[in-house]
PDB file of C-alpha atoms in Angstrom:
ATOM      1  CA  MET A   1      16.810  -9.727  47.629  1.00  0.00           C
ATOM      2  CA  GLU A   2      19.606 -11.519  45.780  1.00  0.00           C
ATOM      3  CA  ASN A   3      17.030 -13.272  43.612  1.00  0.00           C
ATOM      4  CA  SER A   4      15.367  -9.995  42.662  1.00  0.00           C
ATOM      5  CA  GLN A   5      18.704  -8.440  41.769  1.00  0.00           C
ATOM      6  CA  ASP A   6      19.585 -11.421  39.625  1.00  0.00           C
ATOM      7  CA  LEU A   7      16.248 -11.132  37.863  1.00  0.00           C
ATOM      8  CA  CYS A   8      16.922  -7.440  37.224  1.00  0.00           C
ATOM      9  CA  SER A   9      20.270  -8.166  35.585  1.00  0.00           C
ATOM     10  CA  THR A  10      18.926 -11.052  33.467  1.00  0.00           C
ATOM     11  CA  GLU A  11      17.932 -10.146  29.946  1.00  0.00           C
ATOM     12  CA  GLY A  12      14.660 -11.576  28.677  1.00  0.00           C
ATOM     13  CA  ASP A  13      14.490 -13.782  25.580  1.00  0.00           C
ATOM     14  CA  GLY A  14      11.870 -13.435  22.902  1.00  0.00           C
ATOM     15  CA  ASP A  15       9.997 -10.511  21.375  1.00  0.00           C
ATOM     16  CA  GLY A  16       6.947  -9.908  23.532  1.00  0.00           C
ATOM     17  CA  ARG A  17       8.199 -11.477  26.727  1.00  0.00           C
ATOM     18  CA  LYS A  18      11.253  -9.208  26.938  1.00  0.00           C
ATOM     19  CA  ASP A  19       9.303  -5.977  27.491  1.00  0.00           C
ATOM     20  CA  VAL A  20       6.878  -7.556  29.959  1.00  0.00           C
ATOM     21  CA  ALA A  21       9.658  -9.230  31.902  1.00  0.00           C
ATOM     22  CA  SER A  22      11.783  -6.087  32.026  1.00  0.00           C
ATOM     23  CA  THR A  23       8.829  -4.054  33.330  1.00  0.00           C
ATOM     24  CA  SER A  24       8.008  -6.548  36.082  1.00  0.00           C
ATOM     25  CA  TYR A  25      11.652  -6.951  37.010  1.00  0.00           C
ATOM     26  CA  THR A  26      12.174  -3.187  37.165  1.00  0.00           C
ATOM     27  CA  THR A  27       9.193  -2.852  39.494  1.00  0.00           C
ATOM     28  CA  ALA A  28      10.595  -5.604  41.693  1.00  0.00           C
ATOM     29  CA  CYS A  29      13.982  -3.915  41.776  1.00  0.00           C
ATOM     30  CA  VAL A  30      12.485  -0.564  42.807  1.00  0.00           C
ATOM     31  CA  GLY A  31      10.501  -2.206  45.614  1.00  0.00           C
ATOM     32  CA  ALA A  32      13.532  -4.189  46.760  1.00  0.00           C
ATOM     33  CA  ALA A  33      15.910  -1.232  46.592  1.00  0.00           C
ATOM     34  CA  TYR A  34      13.719   1.061  48.704  1.00  0.00           C
ATOM     35  CA  ARG A  35      14.802   1.466  52.301  1.00  0.00           C
ATOM     36  CA  LEU A  36      12.869   3.244  55.013  1.00  0.00           C
ATOM     37  CA  PHE A  37      14.202   6.775  55.650  1.00  0.00           C
ATOM     38  CA  GLY A  38      16.680   6.237  52.805  1.00  0.00           C
ATOM     39  CA  ARG A  39      19.140   4.364  55.017  1.00  0.00           C
ATOM     40  CA  GLN A  40      22.116   2.565  53.460  1.00  0.00           C
ATOM     41  CA  GLU A  41      23.475   0.749  56.526  1.00  0.00           C
ATOM     42  CA  SER A  42      22.107  -1.939  58.765  1.00  0.00           C
ATOM     43  CA  MET A  43      19.568  -1.096  61.430  1.00  0.00           C
ATOM     44  CA  HIS A  44      22.135  -1.663  64.177  1.00  0.00           C
ATOM     45  CA  ASN A  45      24.589   0.808  62.627  1.00  0.00           C
ATOM     46  CA  CYS A  46      21.849   3.385  62.023  1.00  0.00           C
ATOM     47  CA  LEU A  47      21.055   3.321  65.739  1.00  0.00           C
ATOM     48  CA  GLY A  48      24.679   4.005  66.650  1.00  0.00           C
ATOM     49  CA  GLY A  49      26.043   0.471  66.802  1.00  0.00           C
ATOM     50  CA  GLY A  50      26.692   0.600  70.556  1.00  0.00           C
ATOM     51  CA  GLN A  51      24.989  -0.624  73.695  1.00  0.00           C
ATOM     52  CA  ALA A  52      21.996   1.634  73.084  1.00  0.00           C
ATOM     53  CA  ALA A  53      21.435  -0.064  69.717  1.00  0.00           C
ATOM     54  CA  ASP A  54      21.621  -3.462  71.421  1.00  0.00           C
ATOM     55  CA  VAL A  55      18.941  -2.383  73.893  1.00  0.00           C
ATOM     56  CA  LEU A  56      16.647  -0.948  71.196  1.00  0.00           C
ATOM     57  CA  LEU A  57      16.976  -4.107  69.074  1.00  0.00           C
ATOM     58  CA  TRP A  58      16.446  -6.394  72.096  1.00  0.00           C
ATOM     59  CA  LYS A  59      19.875  -7.969  71.847  1.00  0.00           C
ATOM     60  CA  ARG A  60      20.083  -7.338  75.586  1.00  0.00           C
ATOM     61  CA  GLY A  61      16.634  -8.567  76.473  1.00  0.00           C
ATOM     62  CA  ARG A  62      16.816  -8.002  80.219  1.00  0.00           C
ATOM     63  CA  VAL A  63      17.835  -4.383  79.853  1.00  0.00           C
ATOM     64  CA  SER A  64      15.156  -3.765  77.211  1.00  0.00           C
ATOM     65  CA  PHE A  65      12.472  -5.363  79.374  1.00  0.00           C
ATOM     66  CA  GLY A  66      13.716  -3.410  82.397  1.00  0.00           C
ATOM     67  CA  THR A  67      13.442  -0.190  80.389  1.00  0.00           C
ATOM     68  CA  ILE A  68       9.784  -0.915  79.692  1.00  0.00           C
ATOM     69  CA  ILE A  69       9.150  -1.686  83.376  1.00  0.00           C
ATOM     70  CA  VAL A  70      10.872   1.503  84.540  1.00  0.00           C
ATOM     71  CA  SER A  71       9.012   3.601  81.956  1.00  0.00           C
ATOM     72  CA  THR A  72       5.676   2.098  82.998  1.00  0.00           C
ATOM     73  CA  VAL A  73       6.326   2.643  86.710  1.00  0.00           C
ATOM     74  CA  SER A  74       7.496   6.211  86.077  1.00  0.00           C
ATOM     75  CA  TRP A  75       4.384   6.950  84.033  1.00  0.00           C
ATOM     76  CA  LEU A  76       2.129   5.558  86.765  1.00  0.00           C
ATOM     77  CA  VAL A  77       3.941   7.608  89.409  1.00  0.00           C
ATOM     78  CA  PHE A  78       3.854  10.912  87.527  1.00  0.00           C
ATOM     79  CA  GLU A  79       0.521  10.558  85.734  1.00  0.00           C
ATOM     80  CA  ARG A  80      -1.719   8.596  88.100  1.00  0.00           C
ATOM     81  CA  SER A  81      -0.449   9.577  91.531  1.00  0.00           C
ATOM     82  CA  GLY A  82      -1.168  13.254  91.101  1.00  0.00           C
ATOM     83  CA  LEU A  83       2.284  14.242  92.358  1.00  0.00           C
ATOM     84  CA  SER A  84       4.224  16.883  90.521  1.00  0.00           C
ATOM     85  CA  PHE A  85       7.481  16.142  88.722  1.00  0.00           C
ATOM     86  CA  LEU A  86       9.493  18.446  90.991  1.00  0.00           C
ATOM     87  CA  SER A  87       8.118  16.856  94.160  1.00  0.00           C
ATOM     88  CA  VAL A  88       8.893  13.309  93.039  1.00  0.00           C
ATOM     89  CA  CYS A  89      12.437  14.188  91.928  1.00  0.00           C
ATOM     90  CA  ALA A  90      13.113  16.051  95.178  1.00  0.00           C
ATOM     91  CA  ASP A  91      11.814  13.119  97.270  1.00  0.00           C
ATOM     92  CA  ILE A  92      13.941  10.596  95.355  1.00  0.00           C
ATOM     93  CA  LEU A  93      17.077  12.712  95.728  1.00  0.00           C
ATOM     94  CA  LEU A  94      16.322  13.264  99.404  1.00  0.00           C
ATOM     95  CA  ILE A  95      16.048   9.524 100.054  1.00  0.00           C
ATOM     96  CA  LEU A  96      19.265   8.811  98.127  1.00  0.00           C
ATOM     97  CA  VAL A  97      21.229  11.504  99.972  1.00  0.00           C
ATOM     98  CA  VAL A  98      20.010  10.303 103.383  1.00  0.00           C
ATOM     99  CA  LEU A  99      20.776   6.648 102.591  1.00  0.00           C
ATOM    100  CA  LEU A 100      24.276   7.430 101.313  1.00  0.00           C
ATOM    101  CA  PHE A 101      25.020   9.644 104.310  1.00  0.00           C
ATOM    102  CA  LEU A 102      23.857   6.967 106.771  1.00  0.00           C
ATOM    103  CA  ARG A 103      25.808   4.287 104.893  1.00  0.00           C
ATOM    104  CA  ALA A 104      29.011   6.313 105.036  1.00  0.00           C
ATOM    105  CA  ASN A 105      28.665   7.049 108.775  1.00  0.00           C
ATOM    106  CA  TYR A 106      27.735   3.437 109.538  1.00  0.00           C
ATOM    107  CA  ALA A 107      30.892   2.264 107.770  1.00  0.00           C
ATOM    108  CA  VAL A 108      32.989   4.696 109.840  1.00  0.00           C
ATOM    109  CA  TYR A 109      31.292   3.508 113.032  1.00  0.00           C
ATOM    110  CA  ARG A 110      32.017  -0.155 112.179  1.00  0.00           C
ATOM    111  CA  ASN A 111      35.561   0.651 111.001  1.00  0.00           C
ATOM    112  CA  LYS A 112      34.818  -0.570 107.516  1.00  0.00           C
ATOM    113  CA  GLN A 113      36.295   0.891 104.393  1.00  0.00           C
ATOM    114  CA  LEU A 114      33.836   2.008 101.766  1.00  0.00           C
ATOM    115  CA  GLN A 115      34.327   1.153  98.157  1.00  0.00           C
ATOM    116  CA  THR A 116      35.726   4.058  96.221  1.00  0.00           C
ATOM    117  CA  LEU A 117      33.171   5.613  93.931  1.00  0.00           C
ATOM    118  CA  PRO A 118      34.205   6.574  90.387  1.00  0.00           C
ATOM    119  CA  GLU A 119      34.611  10.280  89.829  1.00  0.00           C
ATOM    120  CA  LEU A 120      32.068  11.755  87.459  1.00  0.00           C
ATOM    121  CA  VAL A 121      33.902  14.485  85.596  1.00  0.00           C
ATOM    122  CA  LEU A 122      32.951  16.068  82.286  1.00  0.00           C
ATOM    123  CA  SER A 123      35.960  16.604  80.074  1.00  0.00           C
ATOM    124  CA  GLU A 124      36.461  19.877  78.261  1.00  0.00           C
ATOM    125  CA  GLU A 125      36.440  18.091  74.912  1.00  0.00           C
ATOM    126  CA  MET A 126      33.071  16.491  75.629  1.00  0.00           C
ATOM    127  CA  VAL A 127      31.551  19.824  76.650  1.00  0.00           C
ATOM    128  CA  ASN A 128      32.973  21.576  73.588  1.00  0.00           C
ATOM    129  CA  ASN A 129      31.642  18.899  71.226  1.00  0.00           C
ATOM    130  CA  ALA A 130      28.189  19.016  72.804  1.00  0.00           C
ATOM    131  CA  ALA A 131      28.133  22.812  72.672  1.00  0.00           C
ATOM    132  CA  ALA A 132      29.263  22.846  69.025  1.00  0.00           C
ATOM    133  CA  SER A 133      26.591  20.322  68.028  1.00  0.00           C
ATOM    134  CA  PHE A 134      23.944  22.236  69.941  1.00  0.00           C
ATOM    135  CA  ARG A 135      25.044  25.515  68.325  1.00  0.00           C
ATOM    136  CA  VAL A 136      24.734  24.058  64.817  1.00  0.00           C
ATOM    137  CA  LYS A 137      21.218  22.797  65.493  1.00  0.00           C
ATOM    138  CA  ILE A 138      20.110  26.088  67.019  1.00  0.00           C
ATOM    139  CA  ASN A 139      21.517  28.015  64.039  1.00  0.00           C
ATOM    140  CA  ASN A 140      19.654  25.752  61.625  1.00  0.00           C
ATOM    141  CA  VAL A 141      16.403  26.341  63.492  1.00  0.00           C
ATOM    142  CA  LEU A 142      16.983  30.103  63.495  1.00  0.00           C
ATOM    143  CA  LEU A 143      17.758  30.035  59.764  1.00  0.00           C
ATOM    144  CA  MET A 144      14.526  28.152  59.085  1.00  0.00           C
ATOM    145  CA  ALA A 145      12.585  30.668  61.178  1.00  0.00           C
ATOM    146  CA  HIS A 146      14.241  33.521  59.264  1.00  0.00           C
ATOM    147  CA  ASP A 147      13.250  32.049  55.879  1.00  0.00           C
ATOM    148  CA  ILE A 148       9.682  31.432  57.041  1.00  0.00           C
ATOM    149  CA  THR A 149       9.334  34.949  58.422  1.00  0.00           C
ATOM    150  CA  LEU A 150      10.508  36.529  55.163  1.00  0.00           C
ATOM    151  CA  GLY A 151       8.338  34.210  53.071  1.00  0.00           C
ATOM    152  CA  LYS A 152      11.266  32.769  51.128  1.00  0.00           C
ATOM    153  CA  ASP A 153      10.296  29.100  51.335  1.00  0.00           C
ATOM    154  CA  PHE A 154       6.605  28.279  51.093  1.00  0.00           C
ATOM    155  CA  ARG A 155       7.191  24.510  51.218  1.00  0.00           C
ATOM    156  CA  LEU A 156       9.087  24.808  54.482  1.00  0.00           C
ATOM    157  CA  PHE A 157       6.352  27.078  55.843  1.00  0.00           C
ATOM    158  CA  PHE A 158       3.711  24.517  54.864  1.00  0.00           C
ATOM    159  CA  LYS A 159       5.606  21.636  56.509  1.00  0.00           C
ATOM    160  CA  VAL A 160       6.168  23.591  59.735  1.00  0.00           C
ATOM    161  CA  VAL A 161       2.510  24.612  59.924  1.00  0.00           C
ATOM    162  CA  VAL A 162       1.330  21.028  59.417  1.00  0.00           C
ATOM    163  CA  CYS A 163       3.750  19.673  62.039  1.00  0.00           C
ATOM    164  CA  LEU A 164       2.788  22.296  64.621  1.00  0.00           C
ATOM    165  CA  TRP A 165      -0.895  21.666  63.959  1.00  0.00           C
ATOM    166  CA  LEU A 166      -0.402  17.922  64.447  1.00  0.00           C
ATOM    167  CA  PHE A 167       1.486  18.547  67.700  1.00  0.00           C
ATOM    168  CA  SER A 168      -1.329  20.803  68.877  1.00  0.00           C
ATOM    169  CA  VAL A 169      -3.969  18.173  68.098  1.00  0.00           C
ATOM    170  CA  ILE A 170      -2.006  15.369  69.739  1.00  0.00           C
ATOM    171  CA  GLY A 171      -1.213  17.533  72.782  1.00  0.00           C
ATOM    172  CA  SER A 172      -4.909  18.203  73.319  1.00  0.00           C
ATOM    173  CA  PHE A 173      -5.516  14.480  73.888  1.00  0.00           C
ATOM    174  CA  PHE A 174      -2.407  13.487  75.849  1.00  0.00           C
ATOM    175  CA  SER A 175      -0.289  15.073  78.546  1.00  0.00           C
ATOM    176  CA  PHE A 176       3.470  15.510  78.277  1.00  0.00           C
ATOM    177  CA  PHE A 177       4.268  12.496  80.470  1.00  0.00           C
ATOM    178  CA  THR A 178       1.864  10.289  78.505  1.00  0.00           C
ATOM    179  CA  LEU A 179       3.488  11.354  75.239  1.00  0.00           C
ATOM    180  CA  ALA A 180       6.937  10.701  76.723  1.00  0.00           C
ATOM    181  CA  TYR A 181       5.790   7.257  77.876  1.00  0.00           C
ATOM    182  CA  ILE A 182       4.308   6.414  74.474  1.00  0.00           C
ATOM    183  CA  GLY A 183       7.505   7.592  72.789  1.00  0.00           C
ATOM    184  CA  SER A 184       9.619   5.438  75.104  1.00  0.00           C
ATOM    185  CA  ILE A 185       7.530   2.329  74.452  1.00  0.00           C
ATOM    186  CA  LEU A 186       7.552   2.904  70.689  1.00  0.00           C
ATOM    187  CA  SER A 187      11.308   3.507  70.651  1.00  0.00           C
ATOM    188  CA  ILE A 188      11.956   0.221  72.463  1.00  0.00           C
ATOM    189  CA  THR A 189       9.552  -1.885  70.355  1.00  0.00           C
ATOM    190  CA  LEU A 190       9.336  -0.490  66.804  1.00  0.00           C
ATOM    191  CA  PRO A 191      13.067  -0.810  65.905  1.00  0.00           C
ATOM    192  CA  ALA A 192      13.083  -4.454  66.977  1.00  0.00           C
ATOM    193  CA  LEU A 193       9.886  -5.256  65.072  1.00  0.00           C
ATOM    194  CA  TYR A 194      11.165  -3.459  61.990  1.00  0.00           C
ATOM    195  CA  SER A 195      14.495  -5.289  62.141  1.00  0.00           C
ATOM    196  CA  LYS A 196      12.630  -8.601  62.318  1.00  0.00           C
ATOM    197  CA  HIS A 197      10.262  -7.862  59.398  1.00  0.00           C
ATOM    198  CA  GLU A 198      12.543  -5.516  57.474  1.00  0.00           C
ATOM    199  CA  GLU A 199      11.935  -6.727  53.915  1.00  0.00           C
ATOM    200  CA  THR A 200       8.156  -6.853  54.283  1.00  0.00           C
ATOM    201  CA  VAL A 201       7.944  -3.361  55.797  1.00  0.00           C
ATOM    202  CA  ASP A 202      10.280  -1.900  53.162  1.00  0.00           C
ATOM    203  CA  GLY A 203       8.166  -3.423  50.405  1.00  0.00           C
ATOM    204  CA  TYR A 204       4.915  -1.887  51.656  1.00  0.00           C
ATOM    205  CA  CYS A 205       6.587   1.431  52.443  1.00  0.00           C
ATOM    206  CA  GLY A 206       8.053   1.498  48.948  1.00  0.00           C
ATOM    207  CA  LYS A 207       4.592   1.175  47.425  1.00  0.00           C
ATOM    208  CA  ILE A 208       3.196   3.900  49.682  1.00  0.00           C
ATOM    209  CA  HIS A 209       6.171   6.144  48.905  1.00  0.00           C
ATOM    210  CA  ARG A 210       5.659   5.802  45.155  1.00  0.00           C
ATOM    211  CA  GLN A 211       1.964   6.627  45.425  1.00  0.00           C
ATOM    212  CA  PHE A 212       2.658   9.591  47.685  1.00  0.00           C
ATOM    213  CA  SER A 213       5.366  10.851  45.309  1.00  0.00           C
ATOM    214  CA  LYS A 214       2.904  10.797  42.405  1.00  0.00           C
ATOM    215  CA  HIS A 215       0.297  12.829  44.304  1.00  0.00           C
ATOM    216  CA  TYR A 216       2.927  15.225  45.667  1.00  0.00           C
ATOM    217  CA  LYS A 217       4.259  15.794  42.160  1.00  0.00           C
ATOM    218  CA  ILE A 218       0.768  16.727  40.972  1.00  0.00           C
ATOM    219  CA  VAL A 219       0.308  19.179  43.850  1.00  0.00           C
ATOM    220  CA  ASP A 220       3.812  20.553  43.377  1.00  0.00           C
ATOM    221  CA  GLU A 221       3.329  21.218  39.674  1.00  0.00           C
ATOM    222  CA  GLY A 222      -0.201  22.567  40.080  1.00  0.00           C
ATOM    223  CA  VAL A 223       0.108  24.692  43.225  1.00  0.00           C
ATOM    224  CA  PHE A 224       3.625  25.228  44.611  1.00  0.00           C
ATOM    225  CA  ASN A 225       5.336  26.042  41.306  1.00  0.00           C
ATOM    226  CA  ARG A 226       2.772  28.754  40.567  1.00  0.00           C
ATOM    227  CA  LEU A 227       3.425  30.606  43.815  1.00  0.00           C
ATOM    228  CA  PRO A 228       5.780  33.611  43.680  1.00  0.00           C
ATOM    229  CA  ARG A 229       9.196  33.028  45.118  1.00  0.00           C
ATOM    230  CA  ASN A 230      11.804  35.428  46.433  1.00  0.00           C
ATOM    231  CA  VAL A 231      15.112  34.069  45.282  1.00  0.00           C
ATOM    232  CA  PRO A 232      17.813  35.213  47.717  1.00  0.00           C
ATOM    233  CA  LYS A 233      20.875  36.780  46.204  1.00  0.00           C
ATOM    234  CA  ASP A 234      24.157  35.028  46.663  1.00  0.00           C
ATOM    235  CA  LYS A 235      26.329  36.747  49.259  1.00  0.00           C
ATOM    236  CA  ASP A 236      30.060  36.866  49.147  1.00  0.00           C
ATOM    237  CA  SER A 237      31.441  34.412  51.653  1.00  0.00           C
TER     238      SER A 237
END
């Protein structure tokens, strides 16, 4: 990446070679500058930079491998055993409650002192922050639904229709637990693979993005721009 940037800043010598070199160097710079999802930070910082990012990037290999094992066992239990989700959760909680109750009474019977368990308390600040974030997301979804219903944004309507159609097609082949399992496996493997082969993936994605942008521009100029639009009037805030 440093070599490509140096090549971009270097001026070519000669008459004919200058134009050819500048064109090739510009192409290299565009491919090198492209980042997947338009990110500007490292992959670790984009994932939050905490322990969850370490697990997703396999910096804590045992925890990452354990996550895959737990996800696989959970999928086999819910999908292959034929048991319902409510039944399995109730059975697990029942076993935990019985074991903890017997452990506490056994310690009292043997005159042993149990280790103090940490109190799990949700602070008011945490609840308020979660509620505020959830409220903003819900309002954005309602605003999108309002614009689609009134026909104000055809592009948004088109994107929502395509996404819902894709979800419908995918849901017809897989159950909810299978989709959740696939999502868990992809979330624990794809970030690590992308972080390992970052430059190669960004290069190919940059080429695909440029080709897609060209075709989208043609469709946008030929179809979307000819559709009537209802421009909303600005309201006094």
